[in-house]
């Protein structure tokens, strides 16, 4: 093989601490290297032309570029060598910037390490083979998982673009957390007034299929061709017949069912529609409370339903959906405030969470929009908000900022003073985080126009005194202890990953951070992509954010899907596993370990079975190769021989 | 006492023989301390079949490696005689679908331990051995110079002294009464623990010295019932080129650690590799270390449950303990 080596100076990025001339000189002595040089900016237009010129003039068959991380420019250089007539896989990159020049100042050691990395790349390249991708067709349907505002926005945008959309929501209605909110900062417009029409749009669009009360069971396939099994949970009501009239709910004798939509501040019935604007507006039976299921008698709802929709025999149903892309918008859950025993959350009726307060404020909430406290229904005269309950506190495993609490406290304080102008409001906070458009102004309005008392400091303890609560904390600005007596205490509980987020991530084969938030492909440049091709993110499932950002992300994910679907076919990645049938001993271990189900048996003449990789399903993880005892299955472009050549180059 | 067991074994095999292709068992070898495998096809051969504490060989490998045993009338089962340890190899092979449970008829023999002839020969150089028998806790050998008695503990195989599963974990018939295990599995890794106490340098030194003796004859691999790759074993193929023909400790090291890693979480500690090694390298010890890790991290013991999936042969994203 005739190999050319190009050592990039990256201006002074590399040349500052690496003698690139020396690296090129040493590379020139390696076996098969026919040409070696150092260049100022290899990725620049002239730099790429220099590579192409060398390929033609020196008859190069393979190229090594020693420069930055392959994540940065491998595609650039692959295209460059391809333009000069080489197969793009006859190219290797040695990372001498992120792995060398940027992490150490010792010029001599750096130069040695860079030379060794180049030697490894050359050693590997000598075993490279041209690889070719094939084209696979794209199924232009998209699935959106999670019907909060982010998922709804993504679904509507895709639908507007003419795509068929399948929206999967695990609750019986879409809407997510936003449906529970009263008003929204910073404009204080009514949440259901702005969300409601979007929810209605979802059912009115012909090209959106909504599976509510459903969850993803399994996912197989790959970008362009996913097969998703969706479990439609038994609701015990035939939704094609249910008109949402509510007759059943009125008559249901099981009346002590926690009303989850109202954050358990009220009771619901065993057969229920969560809220008046629910989409779809269909009844669901809660088995745990239904007397038919718990006691074996009742049947009232079945009798009163005018359309005969109630069906106690209903079973979960699995439907299979074929889609080409998936947008994940599964949102969040809230921190369990009872972890802070000293605040009394979950212990005292009048210590509630922010989302409970949203329900109290809401006209469709448990108290019809009148601010009352849960214990005795009295109007509170003094209210204390405590910020950062389960945010920015490493001791409870939540070191991150939930991003929306400062703002919703200000909103709730303003709304409180609007409803009950005589009520006094205190806020205990750590810092005010209000970086959005018109956000800081909003908080200032709470402080200046609405007279909300902001006290900078942590609360130590909340305890009952008579029928009131005492909040003990310190004011770090004044350096004094403060004690406030209040009728109601609202804990701004922080955002955490939604329940089941990790399990869903495993099914989707996307990564998540230590808190369960999904990982974007690049924090700045690929914020809605994941590292699994064809799977995109929207909303709080990726990390805490407010409604405007969630909606923007929903639209962005939709745009990515539109871009993907603008082509009829996509190229497969040829860096997949391949079985050498002569070596395969038919042990089946690879089939067993492949996390993607990418390997199956292939029957040869005489009933002999050999393993066979489905190249379009294989993700190139290499687990099969590590497991295969005789190493019959090899990952293309990272074969044992290629890796061994690198190791040998380093250890020789 | 072993005469009775042999008699019982022969009778049991005889009763089952019409339904079986072959029965793999043991017969007398070239001297009374040695046994050798036998393949019983008809009742006429039954008198060869024997059971005694000299039946050290694990015969289960024949089910997957010997083409003569494999290519038989598929409507009939294959009979096989196993001790406790050997039966676990069967389970491992069943788990990995190399054999089917309903293809085999297992004659299980509870075992009180087998004799390692090398240990005997080290204690007393014997010539012209005429007889050898185990009586209670003694081994009595007669050779040209008369009678010799050895304490059984001094001549049992290493694997037997640490045996936690003397009773076959699967069997169709059991020959004799179940016996009490010597140790619980948690307590069976004393030798590994003693190795672990040594410094890294000492351990490296030990293995360098031991493995340097390796001839790369691959007897260990060939004896291993779970090393099923045969001609495809990467010790010998050059594609991919993990090992070369170069002589030197590094290649020997690499081979033994490849062997051990390919057996991680699969090896049942039957000790065949160590027994087969002509250079007396304690190669099972490497696998014992891996199994100890498997037990501690994943609470898994190889070859116990035909339904279980060996932990390294599955992808389980929810894996805990690691
Ligand atoms: C008390 C409070 C007040 C707030 N006030 C404001 C405000 O005034 N202004 C503002 O901008 N922001 C506010 N926020 C933030 C706002 O709630 C979020 O930004 C927004 O709801 C995020 O939308 P989402 O679609 O990403 O997530 P979600 O609203 O959580 O929606 C996720 C949806 O996915 C579903 N789901 C979850 N897992 C699965 C699964 N495995 N399969 C199928 N479906 C699944 C859920 O059931 C849910 O319907 C507030 C937050 C709180 C806690
Ligand atoms: S693991 Fe290797 S030998 Fe076993 S079936 Fe797969 S490719 Fe063949
Ligand atoms: S590399 Fe192997 S284990 Fe990984 S996805 Fe491909 S076939 Fe499956
Ligand atoms: S590696 Fe040795 S002890 Fe383990 S199963 Fe194979 S032969 Fe038996
Ligand atoms: S050492 Fe590995 S490759 Fe060789 S036979 Fe055993 S399992 Fe197969």
mmCIF file with all atom_site columns, N, CA and C in Angstrom, chain B residues 188-247:
data_model
loop_
_atom_site.group_PDB
_atom_site.id
_atom_site.type_symbol
_atom_site.label_atom_id
_atom_site.label_alt_id
_atom_site.label_comp_id
_atom_site.label_asym_id
_atom_site.label_entity_id
_atom_site.label_seq_id
_atom_site.pdbx_PDB_ins_code
_atom_site.Cartn_x
_atom_site.Cartn_y
_atom_site.Cartn_z
_atom_site.occupancy
_atom_site.B_iso_or_equiv
_atom_site.pdbx_formal_charge
_atom_site.auth_seq_id
_atom_site.auth_comp_id
_atom_site.auth_asym_id
_atom_site.auth_atom_id
_atom_site.pdbx_PDB_model_num
ATOM 1   N N  . UNK B 1 188 ? -14.890 -22.355 48.584 1.00 0.00 ? 188 UNK B N  1
ATOM 2   C CA . UNK B 1 188 ? -14.084 -23.265 47.780 1.00 0.00 ? 188 UNK B CA 1
ATOM 3   C C  . UNK B 1 188 ? -12.953 -22.561 47.033 1.00 0.00 ? 188 UNK B C  1
ATOM 4   N N  . UNK B 1 189 ? -12.777 -21.263 47.299 1.00 0.00 ? 189 UNK B N  1
ATOM 5   C CA . UNK B 1 189 ? -11.753 -20.541 46.541 1.00 0.00 ? 189 UNK B CA 1
ATOM 6   C C  . UNK B 1 189 ? -10.523 -20.188 47.382 1.00 0.00 ? 189 UNK B C  1
ATOM 7   N N  . UNK B 1 190 ? -10.197 -21.066 48.331 1.00 0.00 ? 190 UNK B N  1
ATOM 8   C CA . UNK B 1 190 ? -9.068  -20.809 49.213 1.00 0.00 ? 190 UNK B CA 1
ATOM 9   C C  . UNK B 1 190 ? -7.770  -20.569 48.468 1.00 0.00 ? 190 UNK B C  1
ATOM 10  N N  . UNK B 1 191 ? -7.532  -21.371 47.438 1.00 0.00 ? 191 UNK B N  1
ATOM 11  C CA . UNK B 1 191 ? -6.262  -21.193 46.721 1.00 0.00 ? 191 UNK B CA 1
ATOM 12  C C  . UNK B 1 191 ? -6.198  -19.858 46.003 1.00 0.00 ? 191 UNK B C  1
ATOM 13  N N  . UNK B 1 192 ? -7.350  -19.467 45.409 1.00 0.00 ? 192 UNK B N  1
ATOM 14  C CA . UNK B 1 192 ? -7.398  -18.164 44.753 1.00 0.00 ? 192 UNK B CA 1
ATOM 15  C C  . UNK B 1 192 ? -7.141  -17.076 45.793 1.00 0.00 ? 192 UNK B C  1
ATOM 16  N N  . UNK B 1 193 ? -7.769  -17.224 46.947 1.00 0.00 ? 193 UNK B N  1
ATOM 17  C CA . UNK B 1 193 ? -7.591  -16.209 47.992 1.00 0.00 ? 193 UNK B CA 1
ATOM 18  C C  . UNK B 1 193 ? -6.124  -16.096 48.411 1.00 0.00 ? 193 UNK B C  1
ATOM 19  N N  . UNK B 1 194 ? -5.462  -17.239 48.521 1.00 0.00 ? 194 UNK B N  1
ATOM 20  C CA . UNK B 1 194 ? -4.044  -17.178 48.897 1.00 0.00 ? 194 UNK B CA 1
ATOM 21  C C  . UNK B 1 194 ? -3.228  -16.480 47.810 1.00 0.00 ? 194 UNK B C  1
ATOM 22  N N  . UNK B 1 195 ? -3.596  -16.701 46.560 1.00 0.00 ? 195 UNK B N  1
ATOM 23  C CA . UNK B 1 195 ? -2.919  -15.993 45.465 1.00 0.00 ? 195 UNK B CA 1
ATOM 24  C C  . UNK B 1 195 ? -3.165  -14.484 45.583 1.00 0.00 ? 195 UNK B C  1
ATOM 25  N N  . UNK B 1 196 ? -4.423  -14.155 45.877 1.00 0.00 ? 196 UNK B N  1
ATOM 26  C CA . UNK B 1 196 ? -4.795  -12.734 45.932 1.00 0.00 ? 196 UNK B CA 1
ATOM 27  C C  . UNK B 1 196 ? -4.020  -11.977 46.996 1.00 0.00 ? 196 UNK B C  1
ATOM 28  N N  . UNK B 1 197 ? -3.632  -12.715 48.051 1.00 0.00 ? 197 UNK B N  1
ATOM 29  C CA . UNK B 1 197 ? -2.897  -12.045 49.118 1.00 0.00 ? 197 UNK B CA 1
ATOM 30  C C  . UNK B 1 197 ? -1.489  -11.641 48.690 1.00 0.00 ? 197 UNK B C  1
ATOM 31  N N  . UNK B 1 198 ? -0.989  -12.285 47.646 1.00 0.00 ? 198 UNK B N  1
ATOM 32  C CA . UNK B 1 198 ? 0.376   -11.972 47.229 1.00 0.00 ? 198 UNK B CA 1
ATOM 33  C C  . UNK B 1 198 ? 0.429   -10.637 46.489 1.00 0.00 ? 198 UNK B C  1
ATOM 34  N N  . UNK B 1 199 ? 1.630   -10.064 46.427 1.00 0.00 ? 199 UNK B N  1
ATOM 35  C CA . UNK B 1 199 ? 1.774   -8.803  45.721 1.00 0.00 ? 199 UNK B CA 1
ATOM 36  C C  . UNK B 1 199 ? 1.657   -9.049  44.220 1.00 0.00 ? 199 UNK B C  1
ATOM 37  N N  . UNK B 1 200 ? 1.386   -7.971  43.513 1.00 0.00 ? 200 UNK B N  1
ATOM 38  C CA . UNK B 1 200 ? 1.242   -8.074  42.060 1.00 0.00 ? 200 UNK B CA 1
ATOM 39  C C  . UNK B 1 200 ? 2.502   -8.679  41.440 1.00 0.00 ? 200 UNK B C  1
ATOM 40  N N  . UNK B 1 201 ? 3.658   -8.228  41.924 1.00 0.00 ? 201 UNK B N  1
ATOM 41  C CA . UNK B 1 201 ? 4.917   -8.729  41.361 1.00 0.00 ? 201 UNK B CA 1
ATOM 42  C C  . UNK B 1 201 ? 5.045   -10.235 41.600 1.00 0.00 ? 201 UNK B C  1
ATOM 43  N N  . UNK B 1 202 ? 4.680   -10.655 42.815 1.00 0.00 ? 202 UNK B N  1
ATOM 44  C CA . UNK B 1 202 ? 4.801   -12.072 43.120 1.00 0.00 ? 202 UNK B CA 1
ATOM 45  C C  . UNK B 1 202 ? 3.875   -12.905 42.245 1.00 0.00 ? 202 UNK B C  1
ATOM 46  N N  . UNK B 1 203 ? 2.662   -12.381 42.067 1.00 0.00 ? 203 UNK B N  1
ATOM 47  C CA . UNK B 1 203 ? 1.713   -13.128 41.232 1.00 0.00 ? 203 UNK B CA 1
ATOM 48  C C  . UNK B 1 203 ? 2.201   -13.210 39.797 1.00 0.00 ? 203 UNK B C  1
ATOM 49  N N  . UNK B 1 204 ? 2.687   -12.057 39.309 1.00 0.00 ? 204 UNK B N  1
ATOM 50  C CA . UNK B 1 204 ? 3.201   -12.038 37.935 1.00 0.00 ? 204 UNK B CA 1
ATOM 51  C C  . UNK B 1 204 ? 4.359   -13.021 37.823 1.00 0.00 ? 204 UNK B C  1
ATOM 52  N N  . UNK B 1 205 ? 5.214   -12.982 38.833 1.00 0.00 ? 205 UNK B N  1
ATOM 53  C CA . UNK B 1 205 ? 6.359   -13.886 38.839 1.00 0.00 ? 205 UNK B CA 1
ATOM 54  C C  . UNK B 1 205 ? 5.902   -15.337 38.807 1.00 0.00 ? 205 UNK B C  1
ATOM 55  N N  . UNK B 1 206 ? 4.905   -15.639 39.633 1.00 0.00 ? 206 UNK B N  1
ATOM 56  C CA . UNK B 1 206 ? 4.384   -17.008 39.692 1.00 0.00 ? 206 UNK B CA 1
ATOM 57  C C  . UNK B 1 206 ? 3.887   -17.447 38.325 1.00 0.00 ? 206 UNK B C  1
ATOM 58  N N  . UNK B 1 207 ? 3.054   -16.605 37.703 1.00 0.00 ? 207 UNK B N  1
ATOM 59  C CA . UNK B 1 207 ? 2.458   -17.035 36.427 1.00 0.00 ? 207 UNK B CA 1
ATOM 60  C C  . UNK B 1 207 ? 3.484   -17.055 35.297 1.00 0.00 ? 207 UNK B C  1
ATOM 61  N N  . UNK B 1 208 ? 4.454   -16.146 35.380 1.00 0.00 ? 208 UNK B N  1
ATOM 62  C CA . UNK B 1 208 ? 5.499   -16.175 34.353 1.00 0.00 ? 208 UNK B CA 1
ATOM 63  C C  . UNK B 1 208 ? 6.241   -17.498 34.419 1.00 0.00 ? 208 UNK B C  1
ATOM 64  N N  . UNK B 1 209 ? 6.554   -17.879 35.660 1.00 0.00 ? 209 UNK B N  1
ATOM 65  C CA . UNK B 1 209 ? 7.311   -19.106 35.845 1.00 0.00 ? 209 UNK B CA 1
ATOM 66  C C  . UNK B 1 209 ? 6.470   -20.308 35.382 1.00 0.00 ? 209 UNK B C  1
ATOM 67  N N  . UNK B 1 210 ? 5.215   -20.318 35.830 1.00 0.00 ? 210 UNK B N  1
ATOM 68  C CA . UNK B 1 210 ? 4.360   -21.448 35.479 1.00 0.00 ? 210 UNK B CA 1
ATOM 69  C C  . UNK B 1 210 ? 4.099   -21.511 33.978 1.00 0.00 ? 210 UNK B C  1
ATOM 70  N N  . UNK B 1 211 ? 3.658   -20.371 33.428 1.00 0.00 ? 211 UNK B N  1
ATOM 71  C CA . UNK B 1 211 ? 3.226   -20.393 32.032 1.00 0.00 ? 211 UNK B CA 1
ATOM 72  C C  . UNK B 1 211 ? 4.401   -20.513 31.076 1.00 0.00 ? 211 UNK B C  1
ATOM 73  N N  . UNK B 1 212 ? 5.581   -20.162 31.553 1.00 0.00 ? 212 UNK B N  1
ATOM 74  C CA . UNK B 1 212 ? 6.741   -20.333 30.693 1.00 0.00 ? 212 UNK B CA 1
ATOM 75  C C  . UNK B 1 212 ? 6.959   -21.812 30.359 1.00 0.00 ? 212 UNK B C  1
ATOM 76  N N  . UNK B 1 213 ? 6.446   -22.697 31.249 1.00 0.00 ? 213 UNK B N  1
ATOM 77  C CA . UNK B 1 213 ? 6.603   -24.136 30.994 1.00 0.00 ? 213 UNK B CA 1
ATOM 78  C C  . UNK B 1 213 ? 5.711   -24.614 29.857 1.00 0.00 ? 213 UNK B C  1
ATOM 79  N N  . UNK B 1 214 ? 4.667   -23.810 29.540 1.00 0.00 ? 214 UNK B N  1
ATOM 80  C CA . UNK B 1 214 ? 3.656   -24.239 28.556 1.00 0.00 ? 214 UNK B CA 1
ATOM 81  C C  . UNK B 1 214 ? 4.302   -24.584 27.220 1.00 0.00 ? 214 UNK B C  1
ATOM 82  N N  . UNK B 1 215 ? 3.908   -25.719 26.658 1.00 0.00 ? 215 UNK B N  1
ATOM 83  C CA . UNK B 1 215 ? 4.447   -26.165 25.365 1.00 0.00 ? 215 UNK B CA 1
ATOM 84  C C  . UNK B 1 215 ? 3.563   -25.740 24.210 1.00 0.00 ? 215 UNK B C  1
ATOM 85  N N  . UNK B 1 216 ? 2.427   -25.127 24.568 1.00 0.00 ? 216 UNK B N  1
ATOM 86  C CA . UNK B 1 216 ? 1.364   -24.834 23.605 1.00 0.00 ? 216 UNK B CA 1
ATOM 87  C C  . UNK B 1 216 ? 0.992   -26.101 22.828 1.00 0.00 ? 216 UNK B C  1
ATOM 88  N N  . UNK B 1 217 ? 0.851   -27.174 23.580 1.00 0.00 ? 217 UNK B N  1
ATOM 89  C CA . UNK B 1 217 ? 0.375   -28.418 22.979 1.00 0.00 ? 217 UNK B CA 1
ATOM 90  C C  . UNK B 1 217 ? -1.131  -28.401 22.865 1.00 0.00 ? 217 UNK B C  1
ATOM 91  N N  . UNK B 1 218 ? -1.755  -27.465 23.588 1.00 0.00 ? 218 UNK B N  1
ATOM 92  C CA . UNK B 1 218 ? -3.204  -27.300 23.580 1.00 0.00 ? 218 UNK B CA 1
ATOM 93  C C  . UNK B 1 218 ? -3.967  -28.488 24.145 1.00 0.00 ? 218 UNK B C  1
ATOM 94  N N  . UNK B 1 219 ? -3.276  -29.317 24.953 1.00 0.00 ? 219 UNK B N  1
ATOM 95  C CA . UNK B 1 219 ? -3.973  -30.424 25.604 1.00 0.00 ? 219 UNK B CA 1
ATOM 96  C C  . UNK B 1 219 ? -5.074  -29.894 26.510 1.00 0.00 ? 219 UNK B C  1
ATOM 97  N N  . UNK B 1 220 ? -4.801  -28.785 27.181 1.00 0.00 ? 220 UNK B N  1
ATOM 98  C CA . UNK B 1 220 ? -5.793  -28.211 28.097 1.00 0.00 ? 220 UNK B CA 1
ATOM 99  C C  . UNK B 1 220 ? -7.051  -27.852 27.340 1.00 0.00 ? 220 UNK B C  1
ATOM 100 N N  . UNK B 1 221 ? -6.861  -27.185 26.224 1.00 0.00 ? 221 UNK B N  1
ATOM 101 C CA . UNK B 1 221 ? -7.998  -26.768 25.424 1.00 0.00 ? 221 UNK B CA 1
ATOM 102 C C  . UNK B 1 221 ? -8.730  -27.988 24.868 1.00 0.00 ? 221 UNK B C  1
ATOM 103 N N  . UNK B 1 222 ? -7.970  -28.957 24.403 1.00 0.00 ? 222 UNK B N  1
ATOM 104 C CA . UNK B 1 222 ? -8.609  -30.132 23.822 1.00 0.00 ? 222 UNK B CA 1
ATOM 105 C C  . UNK B 1 222 ? -9.393  -30.924 24.854 1.00 0.00 ? 222 UNK B C  1
ATOM 106 N N  . UNK B 1 223 ? -8.906  -30.899 26.096 1.00 0.00 ? 223 UNK B N  1
ATOM 107 C CA . UNK B 1 223 ? -9.595  -31.647 27.145 1.00 0.00 ? 223 UNK B CA 1
ATOM 108 C C  . UNK B 1 223 ? -10.844 -30.919 27.625 1.00 0.00 ? 223 UNK B C  1
ATOM 109 N N  . UNK B 1 224 ? -10.887 -29.618 27.440 1.00 0.00 ? 224 UNK B N  1
ATOM 110 C CA . UNK B 1 224 ? -11.993 -28.826 27.991 1.00 0.00 ? 224 UNK B CA 1
ATOM 111 C C  . UNK B 1 224 ? -13.289 -29.130 27.252 1.00 0.00 ? 224 UNK B C  1
ATOM 112 N N  . UNK B 1 225 ? -14.298 -29.573 27.970 1.00 0.00 ? 225 UNK B N  1
ATOM 113 C CA . UNK B 1 225 ? -15.556 -29.889 27.294 1.00 0.00 ? 225 UNK B CA 1
ATOM 114 C C  . UNK B 1 225 ? -16.241 -28.660 26.708 1.00 0.00 ? 225 UNK B C  1
ATOM 115 N N  . UNK B 1 226 ? -15.882 -27.477 27.181 1.00 0.00 ? 226 UNK B N  1
ATOM 116 C CA . UNK B 1 226 ? -16.556 -26.273 26.703 1.00 0.00 ? 226 UNK B CA 1
ATOM 117 C C  . UNK B 1 226 ? -15.752 -25.540 25.634 1.00 0.00 ? 226 UNK B C  1
ATOM 118 N N  . UNK B 1 227 ? -14.548 -25.984 25.358 1.00 0.00 ? 227 UNK B N  1
ATOM 119 C CA . UNK B 1 227 ? -13.747 -25.392 24.293 1.00 0.00 ? 227 UNK B CA 1
ATOM 120 C C  . UNK B 1 227 ? -14.131 -26.116 23.010 1.00 0.00 ? 227 UNK B C  1
ATOM 121 N N  . UNK B 1 228 ? -15.148 -25.611 22.354 1.00 0.00 ? 228 UNK B N  1
ATOM 122 C CA . UNK B 1 228 ? -15.755 -26.382 21.282 1.00 0.00 ? 228 UNK B CA 1
ATOM 123 C C  . UNK B 1 228 ? -15.344 -25.904 19.900 1.00 0.00 ? 228 UNK B C  1
ATOM 124 N N  . UNK B 1 229 ? -14.459 -24.922 19.847 1.00 0.00 ? 229 UNK B N  1
ATOM 125 C CA . UNK B 1 229 ? -14.157 -24.342 18.534 1.00 0.00 ? 229 UNK B CA 1
ATOM 126 C C  . UNK B 1 229 ? -13.272 -25.248 17.678 1.00 0.00 ? 229 UNK B C  1
ATOM 127 N N  . UNK B 1 230 ? -12.544 -26.129 18.309 1.00 0.00 ? 230 UNK B N  1
ATOM 128 C CA . UNK B 1 230 ? -11.675 -27.078 17.622 1.00 0.00 ? 230 UNK B CA 1
ATOM 129 C C  . UNK B 1 230 ? -10.774 -26.395 16.601 1.00 0.00 ? 230 UNK B C  1
ATOM 130 N N  . UNK B 1 231 ? -10.885 -26.758 15.325 1.00 0.00 ? 231 UNK B N  1
ATOM 131 C CA . UNK B 1 231 ? -9.963  -26.198 14.324 1.00 0.00 ? 231 UNK B CA 1
ATOM 132 C C  . UNK B 1 231 ? -10.026 -24.681 14.202 1.00 0.00 ? 231 UNK B C  1
ATOM 133 N N  . UNK B 1 232 ? -11.128 -24.120 14.690 1.00 0.00 ? 232 UNK B N  1
ATOM 134 C CA . UNK B 1 232 ? -11.297 -22.673 14.539 1.00 0.00 ? 232 UNK B CA 1
ATOM 135 C C  . UNK B 1 232 ? -10.740 -21.897 15.720 1.00 0.00 ? 232 UNK B C  1
ATOM 136 N N  . UNK B 1 233 ? -10.252 -22.588 16.705 1.00 0.00 ? 233 UNK B N  1
ATOM 137 C CA . UNK B 1 233 ? -9.732  -21.909 17.895 1.00 0.00 ? 233 UNK B CA 1
ATOM 138 C C  . UNK B 1 233 ? -8.719  -20.850 17.499 1.00 0.00 ? 233 UNK B C  1
ATOM 139 N N  . UNK B 1 234 ? -8.829  -19.688 18.080 1.00 0.00 ? 234 UNK B N  1
ATOM 140 C CA . UNK B 1 234 ? -7.938  -18.615 17.651 1.00 0.00 ? 234 UNK B CA 1
ATOM 141 C C  . UNK B 1 234 ? -6.501  -18.812 18.113 1.00 0.00 ? 234 UNK B C  1
ATOM 142 N N  . UNK B 1 235 ? -6.268  -19.872 18.895 1.00 0.00 ? 235 UNK B N  1
ATOM 143 C CA . UNK B 1 235 ? -4.880  -20.188 19.200 1.00 0.00 ? 235 UNK B CA 1
ATOM 144 C C  . UNK B 1 235 ? -4.159  -20.619 17.924 1.00 0.00 ? 235 UNK B C  1
ATOM 145 N N  . UNK B 1 236 ? -4.924  -21.203 17.005 1.00 0.00 ? 236 UNK B N  1
ATOM 146 C CA . UNK B 1 236 ? -4.267  -21.721 15.805 1.00 0.00 ? 236 UNK B CA 1
ATOM 147 C C  . UNK B 1 236 ? -4.574  -20.974 14.519 1.00 0.00 ? 236 UNK B C  1
ATOM 148 N N  . UNK B 1 237 ? -5.794  -20.389 14.428 1.00 0.00 ? 237 UNK B N  1
ATOM 149 C CA . UNK B 1 237 ? -6.062  -19.673 13.176 1.00 0.00 ? 237 UNK B CA 1
ATOM 150 C C  . UNK B 1 237 ? -5.185  -18.433 13.143 1.00 0.00 ? 237 UNK B C  1
ATOM 151 N N  . UNK B 1 238 ? -4.832  -18.009 11.965 1.00 0.00 ? 238 UNK B N  1
ATOM 152 C CA . UNK B 1 238 ? -4.036  -16.786 11.837 1.00 0.00 ? 238 UNK B CA 1
ATOM 153 C C  . UNK B 1 238 ? -4.909  -15.660 11.298 1.00 0.00 ? 238 UNK B C  1
ATOM 154 N N  . UNK B 1 239 ? -6.219  -15.929 11.197 1.00 0.00 ? 239 UNK B N  1
ATOM 155 C CA . UNK B 1 239 ? -7.131  -14.906 10.692 1.00 0.00 ? 239 UNK B CA 1
ATOM 156 C C  . UNK B 1 239 ? -8.332  -14.885 11.610 1.00 0.00 ? 239 UNK B C  1
ATOM 157 N N  . UNK B 1 240 ? -8.468  -14.022 12.521 1.00 0.00 ? 240 UNK B N  1
ATOM 158 C CA . UNK B 1 240 ? -7.531  -12.943 12.866 1.00 0.00 ? 240 UNK B CA 1
ATOM 159 C C  . UNK B 1 240 ? -6.298  -13.463 13.604 1.00 0.00 ? 240 UNK B C  1
ATOM 160 N N  . UNK B 1 241 ? -5.299  -12.644 13.555 1.00 0.00 ? 241 UNK B N  1
ATOM 161 C CA . UNK B 1 241 ? -3.994  -13.074 14.012 1.00 0.00 ? 241 UNK B CA 1
ATOM 162 C C  . UNK B 1 241 ? -3.746  -12.640 15.456 1.00 0.00 ? 241 UNK B C  1
ATOM 163 N N  . UNK B 1 242 ? -4.384  -13.340 16.362 1.00 0.00 ? 242 UNK B N  1
ATOM 164 C CA . UNK B 1 242 ? -4.164  -13.022 17.764 1.00 0.00 ? 242 UNK B CA 1
ATOM 165 C C  . UNK B 1 242 ? -2.832  -13.591 18.242 1.00 0.00 ? 242 UNK B C  1
ATOM 166 N N  . UNK B 1 243 ? -2.546  -14.819 17.806 1.00 0.00 ? 243 UNK B N  1
ATOM 167 C CA . UNK B 1 243 ? -1.323  -15.476 18.255 1.00 0.00 ? 243 UNK B CA 1
ATOM 168 C C  . UNK B 1 243 ? -0.473  -15.814 17.050 1.00 0.00 ? 243 UNK B C  1
ATOM 169 N N  . UNK B 1 244 ? 0.816   -15.826 17.294 1.00 0.00 ? 244 UNK B N  1
ATOM 170 C CA . UNK B 1 244 ? 1.716   -16.230 16.234 1.00 0.00 ? 244 UNK B CA 1
ATOM 171 C C  . UNK B 1 244 ? 2.414   -17.514 16.668 1.00 0.00 ? 244 UNK B C  1
ATOM 172 N N  . UNK B 1 245 ? 3.267   -18.022 15.805 1.00 0.00 ? 245 UNK B N  1
ATOM 173 C CA . UNK B 1 245 ? 4.011   -19.213 16.193 1.00 0.00 ? 245 UNK B CA 1
ATOM 174 C C  . UNK B 1 245 ? 5.287   -18.877 16.947 1.00 0.00 ? 245 UNK B C  1
ATOM 175 N N  . UNK B 1 246 ? 5.483   -17.584 17.176 1.00 0.00 ? 246 UNK B N  1
ATOM 176 C CA . UNK B 1 246 ? 6.675   -17.179 17.899 1.00 0.00 ? 246 UNK B CA 1
ATOM 177 C C  . UNK B 1 246 ? 6.736   -17.888 19.264 1.00 0.00 ? 246 UNK B C  1
ATOM 178 N N  . UNK B 1 247 ? 7.925   -18.286 19.694 1.00 0.00 ? 247 UNK B N  1
ATOM 179 C CA . UNK B 1 247 ? 8.023   -18.856 21.035 1.00 0.00 ? 247 UNK B CA 1
ATOM 180 C C  . UNK B 1 247 ? 8.278   -17.716 22.013 1.00 0.00 ? 247 UNK B C  1
#
